[in-house]
């Protein structure tokens, strides 16, 4: 933390992350209910989220071909502007927008978020690169996303005279937070004399071709996101439509679990990360798969809640060992391309997870957890194999 406060550029980047995360936490928590309020079905919502994630992949691929580390700041600025415009149009004209146009604006909103966040860590690596900074960035993101959730939970339904805080109000607050995020990003100034090597996609793919570690980490990410977003992509609708929570109660449920996960993530970074990475993988993913399996075989309100709790609770833990270590193996020149490709693969997995969740939701929630468990056990196996490859790195 002292390192961040002492460095001007790092300080502004983390302020940008804070306001971006507040926007993401507030809007992401209520966007499914916003869509449902505008008379969309669960299957339609699932398709919109899946399409948005898929077009996020296309956008990331385009960025991979056109942008290098020397233009990373400009890229993040442009994506923030696109997201600001999409949310502003949704806020102003939502009552008169046809479903297809809402879907298109959601695609711009989510795709720009995908690109914007993938550029944050490469932006940081222009100043400093370490596993701890990687986790600090993630934990800051998670913590202030929870602040956004808290803000929504406190304000939902509150009246000020004739004004009532609604889902559309939260969309406007999200928009304002994005504006602040863009303001702080514009304060970041890099040395114009520092020119990094231009890395082409074919150069990066050559590394993937020759490195088992990087290839299997891509598979780990892809399979893991299918599992996670299959189980939790429709989490708000599961609580409100299946378990009969009110939107406010569901919000505070996610807030409490999210805050607990943040605290556990901080402790894991500083105190709890075990020396044996096989155990780390099991602590992060193994209990999650047990929860999914139980919710599939014996679906009750309690088992479904426990499955969601375990998944959310472990989401922020041990990222310096399960994710950061793979990002930081490559030189700074490769950081943006590495982040692009890995986020492209992650978004593909997310898109498939949303699609599966949307299809299975009307059939039965327990099917969602069954499919999530299958992909999750595959992810654990790949995670353990990655640890083996790291321990025997000289042989590969």
mmCIF file of N, CA, C and O in Angstrom, residues 137-220:
data_model
loop_
_atom_site.group_PDB
_atom_site.id
_atom_site.type_symbol
_atom_site.label_atom_id
_atom_site.label_comp_id
_atom_site.label_asym_id
_atom_site.label_seq_id
_atom_site.Cartn_x
_atom_site.Cartn_y
_atom_site.Cartn_z
ATOM 1 N N UNK A 137 -4.303 -5.261 -6.862
ATOM 2 C CA UNK A 137 -5.213 -4.738 -7.877
ATOM 3 C C UNK A 137 -6.522 -5.491 -7.853
ATOM 4 O O UNK A 137 -7.611 -4.899 -7.870
ATOM 5 N N UNK A 138 -6.459 -6.821 -7.779
ATOM 6 C CA UNK A 138 -7.667 -7.642 -7.738
ATOM 7 C C UNK A 138 -8.485 -7.367 -6.482
ATOM 8 O O UNK A 138 -9.714 -7.221 -6.542
ATOM 9 N N UNK A 139 -7.803 -7.296 -5.333
ATOM 10 C CA UNK A 139 -8.520 -7.091 -4.081
ATOM 11 C C UNK A 139 -9.161 -5.707 -4.023
ATOM 12 O O UNK A 139 -10.260 -5.548 -3.478
ATOM 13 N N UNK A 140 -8.486 -4.707 -4.576
ATOM 14 C CA UNK A 140 -9.089 -3.368 -4.658
ATOM 15 C C UNK A 140 -10.349 -3.417 -5.504
ATOM 16 O O UNK A 140 -11.389 -2.834 -5.143
ATOM 17 N N UNK A 141 -10.256 -4.106 -6.624
ATOM 18 C CA UNK A 141 -11.430 -4.262 -7.496
ATOM 19 C C UNK A 141 -12.576 -4.926 -6.753
ATOM 20 O O UNK A 141 -13.715 -4.434 -6.755
ATOM 21 N N UNK A 142 -12.313 -6.046 -6.099
ATOM 22 C CA UNK A 142 -13.358 -6.782 -5.404
ATOM 23 C C UNK A 142 -13.958 -5.968 -4.253
ATOM 24 O O UNK A 142 -15.172 -5.947 -4.048
ATOM 25 N N UNK A 143 -13.070 -5.311 -3.475
ATOM 26 C CA UNK A 143 -13.524 -4.559 -2.308
ATOM 27 C C UNK A 143 -14.484 -3.440 -2.710
ATOM 28 O O UNK A 143 -15.560 -3.279 -2.117
ATOM 29 N N UNK A 144 -14.114 -2.682 -3.736
ATOM 30 C CA UNK A 144 -14.955 -1.539 -4.109
ATOM 31 C C UNK A 144 -16.134 -1.944 -4.978
ATOM 32 O O UNK A 144 -17.119 -1.192 -5.075
ATOM 33 N N UNK A 145 -16.089 -3.119 -5.590
ATOM 34 C CA UNK A 145 -17.312 -3.658 -6.173
ATOM 35 C C UNK A 145 -18.329 -3.918 -5.067
ATOM 36 O O UNK A 145 -19.526 -3.665 -5.238
ATOM 37 N N UNK A 146 -17.842 -4.392 -3.921
ATOM 38 C CA UNK A 146 -18.738 -4.607 -2.779
ATOM 39 C C UNK A 146 -19.266 -3.287 -2.236
ATOM 40 O O UNK A 146 -20.396 -3.215 -1.748
ATOM 41 N N UNK A 147 -18.448 -2.227 -2.297
ATOM 42 C CA UNK A 147 -18.933 -0.898 -1.909
ATOM 43 C C UNK A 147 -20.093 -0.495 -2.815
ATOM 44 O O UNK A 147 -21.102 0.064 -2.357
ATOM 45 N N UNK A 148 -19.974 -0.794 -4.107
ATOM 46 C CA UNK A 148 -21.071 -0.511 -5.032
ATOM 47 C C UNK A 148 -22.325 -1.290 -4.686
ATOM 48 O O UNK A 148 -23.439 -0.749 -4.720
ATOM 49 N N UNK A 149 -22.152 -2.561 -4.345
ATOM 50 C CA UNK A 149 -23.284 -3.392 -3.929
ATOM 51 C C UNK A 149 -23.922 -2.819 -2.665
ATOM 52 O O UNK A 149 -25.150 -2.740 -2.546
ATOM 53 N N UNK A 150 -23.085 -2.402 -1.698
ATOM 54 C CA UNK A 150 -23.582 -1.810 -0.445
ATOM 55 C C UNK A 150 -24.392 -0.546 -0.737
ATOM 56 O O UNK A 150 -25.477 -0.339 -0.167
ATOM 57 N N UNK A 151 -23.878 0.268 -1.634
ATOM 58 C CA UNK A 151 -24.578 1.506 -1.990
ATOM 59 C C UNK A 151 -25.975 1.195 -2.520
ATOM 60 O O UNK A 151 -26.962 1.816 -2.127
ATOM 61 N N UNK A 152 -26.052 0.195 -3.409
ATOM 62 C CA UNK A 152 -27.355 -0.192 -3.942
ATOM 63 C C UNK A 152 -28.275 -0.764 -2.879
ATOM 64 O O UNK A 152 -29.472 -0.456 -2.841
ATOM 65 N N UNK A 153 -27.715 -1.587 -1.999
ATOM 66 C CA UNK A 153 -28.525 -2.189 -0.943
ATOM 67 C C UNK A 153 -29.104 -1.163 0.008
ATOM 68 O O UNK A 153 -30.247 -1.285 0.464
ATOM 69 N N UNK A 154 -28.314 -0.121 0.308
ATOM 70 C CA UNK A 154 -28.790 0.913 1.224
ATOM 71 C C UNK A 154 -29.832 1.831 0.578
ATOM 72 O O UNK A 154 -30.749 2.306 1.245
ATOM 73 N N UNK A 155 -29.687 2.070 -0.727
ATOM 74 C CA UNK A 155 -30.534 3.064 -1.386
ATOM 75 C C UNK A 155 -31.780 2.491 -2.048
ATOM 76 O O UNK A 155 -32.743 3.225 -2.302
ATOM 77 N N UNK A 156 -31.782 1.190 -2.345
ATOM 78 C CA UNK A 156 -32.902 0.610 -3.088
ATOM 79 C C UNK A 156 -34.231 0.842 -2.361
ATOM 80 O O UNK A 156 -34.413 0.463 -1.208
ATOM 81 N N UNK A 157 -35.165 1.496 -3.042
ATOM 82 C CA UNK A 157 -36.482 1.746 -2.479
ATOM 83 C C UNK A 157 -36.577 2.963 -1.594
ATOM 84 O O UNK A 157 -37.678 3.350 -1.161
ATOM 85 N N UNK A 158 -35.436 3.602 -1.296
ATOM 86 C CA UNK A 158 -35.447 4.810 -0.455
ATOM 87 C C UNK A 158 -36.116 5.952 -1.230
ATOM 88 O O UNK A 158 -35.895 6.126 -2.428
ATOM 89 N N UNK A 159 -36.946 6.742 -0.536
ATOM 90 C CA UNK A 159 -37.648 7.856 -1.181
ATOM 91 C C UNK A 159 -37.166 9.188 -0.619
ATOM 92 O O UNK A 159 -36.910 9.323 0.584
ATOM 93 N N UNK A 160 -36.999 10.144 -1.509
ATOM 94 C CA UNK A 160 -36.683 11.515 -1.139
ATOM 95 C C UNK A 160 -37.767 12.399 -1.753
ATOM 96 O O UNK A 160 -37.707 12.728 -2.939
ATOM 97 N N UNK A 161 -38.768 12.717 -0.967
ATOM 98 C CA UNK A 161 -39.922 13.411 -1.520
ATOM 99 C C UNK A 161 -40.668 12.478 -2.460
ATOM 100 O O UNK A 161 -41.120 11.417 -2.064
ATOM 101 N N UNK A 162 -40.762 12.880 -3.722
ATOM 102 C CA UNK A 162 -41.422 12.031 -4.719
ATOM 103 C C UNK A 162 -40.430 11.157 -5.482
ATOM 104 O O UNK A 162 -40.835 10.327 -6.308
ATOM 105 N N UNK A 163 -39.129 11.337 -5.180
ATOM 106 C CA UNK A 163 -38.104 10.567 -5.907
ATOM 107 C C UNK A 163 -37.832 9.246 -5.194
ATOM 108 O O UNK A 163 -37.659 9.202 -3.983
ATOM 109 N N UNK A 164 -37.799 8.154 -5.963
ATOM 110 C CA UNK A 164 -37.531 6.825 -5.419
ATOM 111 C C UNK A 164 -36.287 6.251 -6.089
ATOM 112 O O UNK A 164 -36.171 6.281 -7.324
ATOM 113 N N UNK A 165 -35.357 5.755 -5.280
ATOM 114 C CA UNK A 165 -34.156 5.117 -5.835
ATOM 115 C C UNK A 165 -34.550 3.767 -6.452
ATOM 116 O O UNK A 165 -35.015 2.866 -5.756
ATOM 117 N N UNK A 166 -34.334 3.657 -7.755
ATOM 118 C CA UNK A 166 -34.725 2.461 -8.507
ATOM 119 C C UNK A 166 -33.509 1.886 -9.220
ATOM 120 O O UNK A 166 -32.395 2.422 -9.132
ATOM 121 N N UNK A 167 -33.726 0.799 -9.966
ATOM 122 C CA UNK A 167 -32.641 0.204 -10.741
ATOM 123 C C UNK A 167 -32.085 1.208 -11.751
ATOM 124 O O UNK A 167 -30.872 1.252 -11.989
ATOM 125 N N UNK A 168 -32.940 2.019 -12.330
ATOM 126 C CA UNK A 168 -32.472 3.003 -13.303
ATOM 127 C C UNK A 168 -31.674 4.121 -12.626
ATOM 128 O O UNK A 168 -30.747 4.679 -13.221
ATOM 129 N N UNK A 169 -31.998 4.439 -11.363
ATOM 130 C CA UNK A 169 -31.195 5.399 -10.606
ATOM 131 C C UNK A 169 -29.781 4.877 -10.438
ATOM 132 O O UNK A 169 -28.803 5.613 -10.568
ATOM 133 N N UNK A 170 -29.678 3.576 -10.151
ATOM 134 C CA UNK A 170 -28.359 2.971 -9.967
ATOM 135 C C UNK A 170 -27.556 3.000 -11.264
ATOM 136 O O UNK A 170 -26.328 3.128 -11.245
ATOM 137 N N UNK A 171 -28.255 2.893 -12.385
ATOM 138 C CA UNK A 171 -27.576 3.007 -13.675
ATOM 139 C C UNK A 171 -26.954 4.398 -13.824
ATOM 140 O O UNK A 171 -25.822 4.537 -14.311
ATOM 141 N N UNK A 172 -27.659 5.432 -13.373
ATOM 142 C CA UNK A 172 -27.122 6.797 -13.441
ATOM 143 C C UNK A 172 -25.927 6.964 -12.493
ATOM 144 O O UNK A 172 -24.922 7.598 -12.856
ATOM 145 N N UNK A 173 -26.018 6.410 -11.292
ATOM 146 C CA UNK A 173 -24.892 6.493 -10.350
ATOM 147 C C UNK A 173 -23.684 5.759 -10.917
ATOM 148 O O UNK A 173 -22.542 6.221 -10.796
ATOM 149 N N UNK A 174 -23.930 4.614 -11.549
ATOM 150 C CA UNK A 174 -22.858 3.872 -12.203
ATOM 151 C C UNK A 174 -22.195 4.730 -13.274
ATOM 152 O O UNK A 174 -20.961 4.766 -13.397
ATOM 153 N N UNK A 175 -23.006 5.422 -14.054
ATOM 154 C CA UNK A 175 -22.502 6.321 -15.095
ATOM 155 C C UNK A 175 -21.607 7.408 -14.496
ATOM 156 O O UNK A 175 -20.502 7.690 -14.998
ATOM 157 N N UNK A 176 -22.052 8.032 -13.399
ATOM 158 C CA UNK A 176 -21.258 9.087 -12.756
ATOM 159 C C UNK A 176 -19.924 8.538 -12.242
ATOM 160 O O UNK A 176 -18.881 9.198 -12.360
ATOM 161 N N UNK A 177 -19.953 7.342 -11.669
ATOM 162 C CA UNK A 177 -18.732 6.730 -11.158
ATOM 163 C C UNK A 177 -17.737 6.470 -12.287
ATOM 164 O O UNK A 177 -16.518 6.629 -12.123
ATOM 165 N N UNK A 178 -18.252 6.076 -13.450
ATOM 166 C CA UNK A 178 -17.391 5.874 -14.618
ATOM 167 C C UNK A 178 -16.736 7.182 -15.051
ATOM 168 O O UNK A 178 -15.572 7.195 -15.472
ATOM 169 N N UNK A 179 -17.482 8.276 -14.963
ATOM 170 C CA UNK A 179 -16.930 9.590 -15.324
ATOM 171 C C UNK A 179 -15.750 9.927 -14.412
ATOM 172 O O UNK A 179 -14.698 10.394 -14.876
ATOM 173 N N UNK A 180 -15.887 9.680 -13.095
ATOM 174 C CA UNK A 180 -14.781 9.917 -12.165
ATOM 175 C C UNK A 180 -13.593 9.006 -12.490
ATOM 176 O O UNK A 180 -12.436 9.426 -12.423
ATOM 177 N N UNK A 181 -13.893 7.771 -12.844
ATOM 178 C CA UNK A 181 -12.836 6.826 -13.199
ATOM 179 C C UNK A 181 -12.033 7.340 -14.390
ATOM 180 O O UNK A 181 -10.790 7.292 -14.396
ATOM 181 N N UNK A 182 -12.730 7.825 -15.397
ATOM 182 C CA UNK A 182 -12.055 8.372 -16.571
ATOM 183 C C UNK A 182 -11.214 9.591 -16.194
ATOM 184 O O UNK A 182 -10.090 9.762 -16.699
ATOM 185 N N UNK A 183 -11.734 10.439 -15.306
ATOM 186 C CA UNK A 183 -10.999 11.635 -14.871
ATOM 187 C C UNK A 183 -9.649 11.252 -14.263
ATOM 188 O O UNK A 183 -8.604 11.842 -14.599
ATOM 189 N N UNK A 184 -9.638 10.254 -13.365
ATOM 190 C CA UNK A 184 -8.379 9.874 -12.704
ATOM 191 C C UNK A 184 -7.426 9.188 -13.681
ATOM 192 O O UNK A 184 -6.201 9.367 -13.583
ATOM 193 N N UNK A 185 -7.953 8.434 -14.620
ATOM 194 C CA UNK A 185 -7.082 7.812 -15.613
ATOM 195 C C UNK A 185 -6.374 8.873 -16.449
ATOM 196 O O UNK A 185 -5.195 8.716 -16.810
ATOM 197 N N UNK A 186 -7.079 9.961 -16.751
ATOM 198 C CA UNK A 186 -6.478 11.030 -17.555
ATOM 199 C C UNK A 186 -5.316 11.717 -16.832
ATOM 200 O O UNK A 186 -4.511 12.407 -17.470
ATOM 201 N N UNK A 187 -5.231 11.542 -15.510
ATOM 202 C CA UNK A 187 -4.137 12.156 -14.735
ATOM 203 C C UNK A 187 -2.849 11.343 -14.820
ATOM 204 O O UNK A 187 -1.783 11.825 -14.411
ATOM 205 N N UNK A 188 -2.927 10.116 -15.308
ATOM 206 C CA UNK A 188 -1.739 9.257 -15.403
ATOM 207 C C UNK A 188 -0.865 9.746 -16.554
ATOM 208 O O UNK A 188 -1.335 9.907 -17.682
ATOM 209 N N UNK A 189 0.407 9.983 -16.274
ATOM 210 C CA UNK A 189 1.351 10.463 -17.278
ATOM 211 C C UNK A 189 2.575 9.547 -17.316
ATOM 212 O O UNK A 189 3.232 9.336 -16.302
ATOM 213 N N UNK A 190 2.854 9.010 -18.502
ATOM 214 C CA UNK A 190 4.026 8.165 -18.677
ATOM 215 C C UNK A 190 5.137 8.936 -19.386
ATOM 216 O O UNK A 190 4.868 9.904 -20.117
ATOM 217 N N UNK A 191 6.348 8.480 -19.177
ATOM 218 C CA UNK A 191 7.500 9.070 -19.853
ATOM 219 C C UNK A 191 7.420 8.771 -21.349
ATOM 220 O O UNK A 191 7.439 7.615 -21.773
ATOM 221 N N UNK A 192 7.337 9.808 -22.159
ATOM 222 C CA UNK A 192 7.226 9.620 -23.603
ATOM 223 C C UNK A 192 8.459 8.961 -24.206
ATOM 224 O O UNK A 192 8.396 8.411 -25.314
ATOM 225 N N UNK A 193 9.578 9.032 -23.481
ATOM 226 C CA UNK A 193 10.805 8.430 -24.002
ATOM 227 C C UNK A 193 10.828 6.907 -23.836
ATOM 228 O O UNK A 193 11.613 6.223 -24.476
ATOM 229 N N UNK A 194 9.959 6.391 -22.962
ATOM 230 C CA UNK A 194 9.926 4.949 -22.712
ATOM 231 C C UNK A 194 9.079 4.266 -23.791
ATOM 232 O O UNK A 194 7.865 4.383 -23.817
ATOM 233 N N UNK A 195 9.749 3.600 -24.703
ATOM 234 C CA UNK A 195 9.046 2.941 -25.804
ATOM 235 C C UNK A 195 9.278 1.433 -25.705
ATOM 236 O O UNK A 195 10.412 0.956 -25.774
ATOM 237 N N UNK A 196 8.189 0.697 -25.519
ATOM 238 C CA UNK A 196 8.285 -0.745 -25.350
ATOM 239 C C UNK A 196 8.224 -1.462 -26.697
ATOM 240 O O UNK A 196 7.704 -0.927 -27.684
ATOM 241 N N UNK A 197 8.731 -2.660 -26.711
ATOM 242 C CA UNK A 197 8.731 -3.479 -27.929
ATOM 243 C C UNK A 197 7.300 -3.764 -28.390
ATOM 244 O O UNK A 197 6.417 -4.050 -27.580
ATOM 245 N N UNK A 198 7.078 -3.651 -29.689
ATOM 246 C CA UNK A 198 5.768 -3.994 -30.254
ATOM 247 C C UNK A 198 5.672 -5.507 -30.417
ATOM 248 O O UNK A 198 6.499 -6.122 -31.104
ATOM 249 N N UNK A 199 4.682 -6.098 -29.756
ATOM 250 C CA UNK A 199 4.499 -7.554 -29.799
ATOM 251 C C UNK A 199 3.274 -7.867 -30.644
ATOM 252 O O UNK A 199 2.189 -7.351 -30.399
ATOM 253 N N UNK A 200 3.467 -8.704 -31.649
ATOM 254 C CA UNK A 200 2.362 -9.108 -32.516
ATOM 255 C C UNK A 200 1.741 -10.402 -31.997
ATOM 256 O O UNK A 200 2.382 -11.170 -31.257
ATOM 257 N N UNK A 201 0.503 -10.635 -32.409
ATOM 258 C CA UNK A 201 -0.203 -11.833 -31.947
ATOM 259 C C UNK A 201 0.558 -13.100 -32.296
ATOM 260 O O UNK A 201 0.623 -14.036 -31.496
ATOM 261 N N UNK A 202 1.156 -13.138 -33.474
ATOM 262 C CA UNK A 202 1.890 -14.337 -33.887
ATOM 263 C C UNK A 202 3.095 -14.593 -32.972
ATOM 264 O O UNK A 202 3.468 -15.750 -32.731
ATOM 265 N N UNK A 203 3.707 -13.508 -32.440
ATOM 266 C CA UNK A 203 4.831 -13.669 -31.508
ATOM 267 C C UNK A 203 4.360 -14.324 -30.211
ATOM 268 O O UNK A 203 5.027 -15.210 -29.665
ATOM 269 N N UNK A 204 3.201 -13.869 -29.740
ATOM 270 C CA UNK A 204 2.660 -14.434 -28.497
ATOM 271 C C UNK A 204 2.225 -15.883 -28.705
ATOM 272 O O UNK A 204 2.472 -16.741 -27.852
ATOM 273 N N UNK A 205 1.585 -16.161 -29.831
ATOM 274 C CA UNK A 205 1.133 -17.532 -30.103
ATOM 275 C C UNK A 205 2.305 -18.499 -30.191
ATOM 276 O O UNK A 205 2.155 -19.683 -29.875
ATOM 277 N N UNK A 206 3.462 -17.996 -30.585
ATOM 278 C CA UNK A 206 4.652 -18.841 -30.614
ATOM 279 C C UNK A 206 5.047 -19.256 -29.199
ATOM 280 O O UNK A 206 5.473 -20.400 -28.966
ATOM 281 N N UNK A 207 4.874 -18.321 -28.246
ATOM 282 C CA UNK A 207 5.156 -18.655 -26.843
ATOM 283 C C UNK A 207 4.179 -19.720 -26.352
ATOM 284 O O UNK A 207 4.566 -20.682 -25.675
ATOM 285 N N UNK A 208 2.896 -19.535 -26.677
ATOM 286 C CA UNK A 208 1.881 -20.511 -26.270
ATOM 287 C C UNK A 208 2.198 -21.883 -26.850
ATOM 288 O O UNK A 208 2.038 -22.919 -26.188
ATOM 289 N N UNK A 209 2.670 -21.883 -28.091
ATOM 290 C CA UNK A 209 2.982 -23.142 -28.772
ATOM 291 C C UNK A 209 4.125 -23.890 -28.097
ATOM 292 O O UNK A 209 4.138 -25.122 -28.055
ATOM 293 N N UNK A 210 5.077 -23.139 -27.546
ATOM 294 C CA UNK A 210 6.264 -23.773 -26.963
ATOM 295 C C UNK A 210 6.206 -23.899 -25.442
ATOM 296 O O UNK A 210 7.071 -24.545 -24.851
ATOM 297 N N UNK A 211 5.196 -23.275 -24.796
ATOM 298 C CA UNK A 211 5.111 -23.312 -23.329
ATOM 299 C C UNK A 211 3.867 -24.083 -22.882
ATOM 300 O O UNK A 211 2.742 -23.589 -23.034
ATOM 301 N N UNK A 212 4.079 -25.241 -22.308
ATOM 302 C CA UNK A 212 2.950 -26.011 -21.779
ATOM 303 C C UNK A 212 2.246 -25.256 -20.661
ATOM 304 O O UNK A 212 1.015 -25.327 -20.529
ATOM 305 N N UNK A 213 3.023 -24.540 -19.864
ATOM 306 C CA UNK A 213 2.445 -23.824 -18.729
ATOM 307 C C UNK A 213 1.435 -22.786 -19.210
ATOM 308 O O UNK A 213 0.301 -22.720 -18.721
ATOM 309 N N UNK A 214 1.832 -21.963 -20.179
ATOM 310 C CA UNK A 214 0.930 -20.923 -20.671
ATOM 311 C C UNK A 214 -0.269 -21.517 -21.399
ATOM 312 O O UNK A 214 -1.394 -21.025 -21.272
ATOM 313 N N UNK A 215 -0.054 -22.609 -22.141
ATOM 314 C CA UNK A 215 -1.170 -23.245 -22.855
ATOM 315 C C UNK A 215 -2.193 -23.813 -21.874
ATOM 316 O O UNK A 215 -3.409 -23.581 -22.018
ATOM 317 N N UNK A 216 -1.734 -24.535 -20.877
ATOM 318 C CA UNK A 216 -2.681 -25.155 -19.945
ATOM 319 C C UNK A 216 -3.304 -24.125 -19.001
ATOM 320 O O UNK A 216 -4.412 -24.351 -18.499
ATOM 321 N N UNK A 217 -2.616 -22.978 -18.774
ATOM 322 C CA UNK A 217 -3.284 -21.930 -18.007
ATOM 323 C C UNK A 217 -4.469 -21.365 -18.789
ATOM 324 O O UNK A 217 -5.508 -21.047 -18.209
ATOM 325 N N UNK A 218 -4.334 -21.254 -20.104
ATOM 326 C CA UNK A 218 -5.461 -20.817 -20.929
ATOM 327 C C UNK A 218 -6.631 -21.795 -20.808
ATOM 328 O O UNK A 218 -7.793 -21.391 -20.703
ATOM 329 N N UNK A 219 -6.329 -23.089 -20.824
ATOM 330 C CA UNK A 219 -7.381 -24.099 -20.671
ATOM 331 C C UNK A 219 -8.014 -24.022 -19.284
ATOM 332 O O UNK A 219 -9.234 -24.136 -19.134
ATOM 333 N N UNK A 220 -7.186 -23.831 -18.271
ATOM 334 C CA UNK A 220 -7.654 -23.675 -16.887
ATOM 335 C C UNK A 220 -8.636 -22.507 -16.777
ATOM 336 O O UNK A 220 -9.704 -22.605 -16.153
#
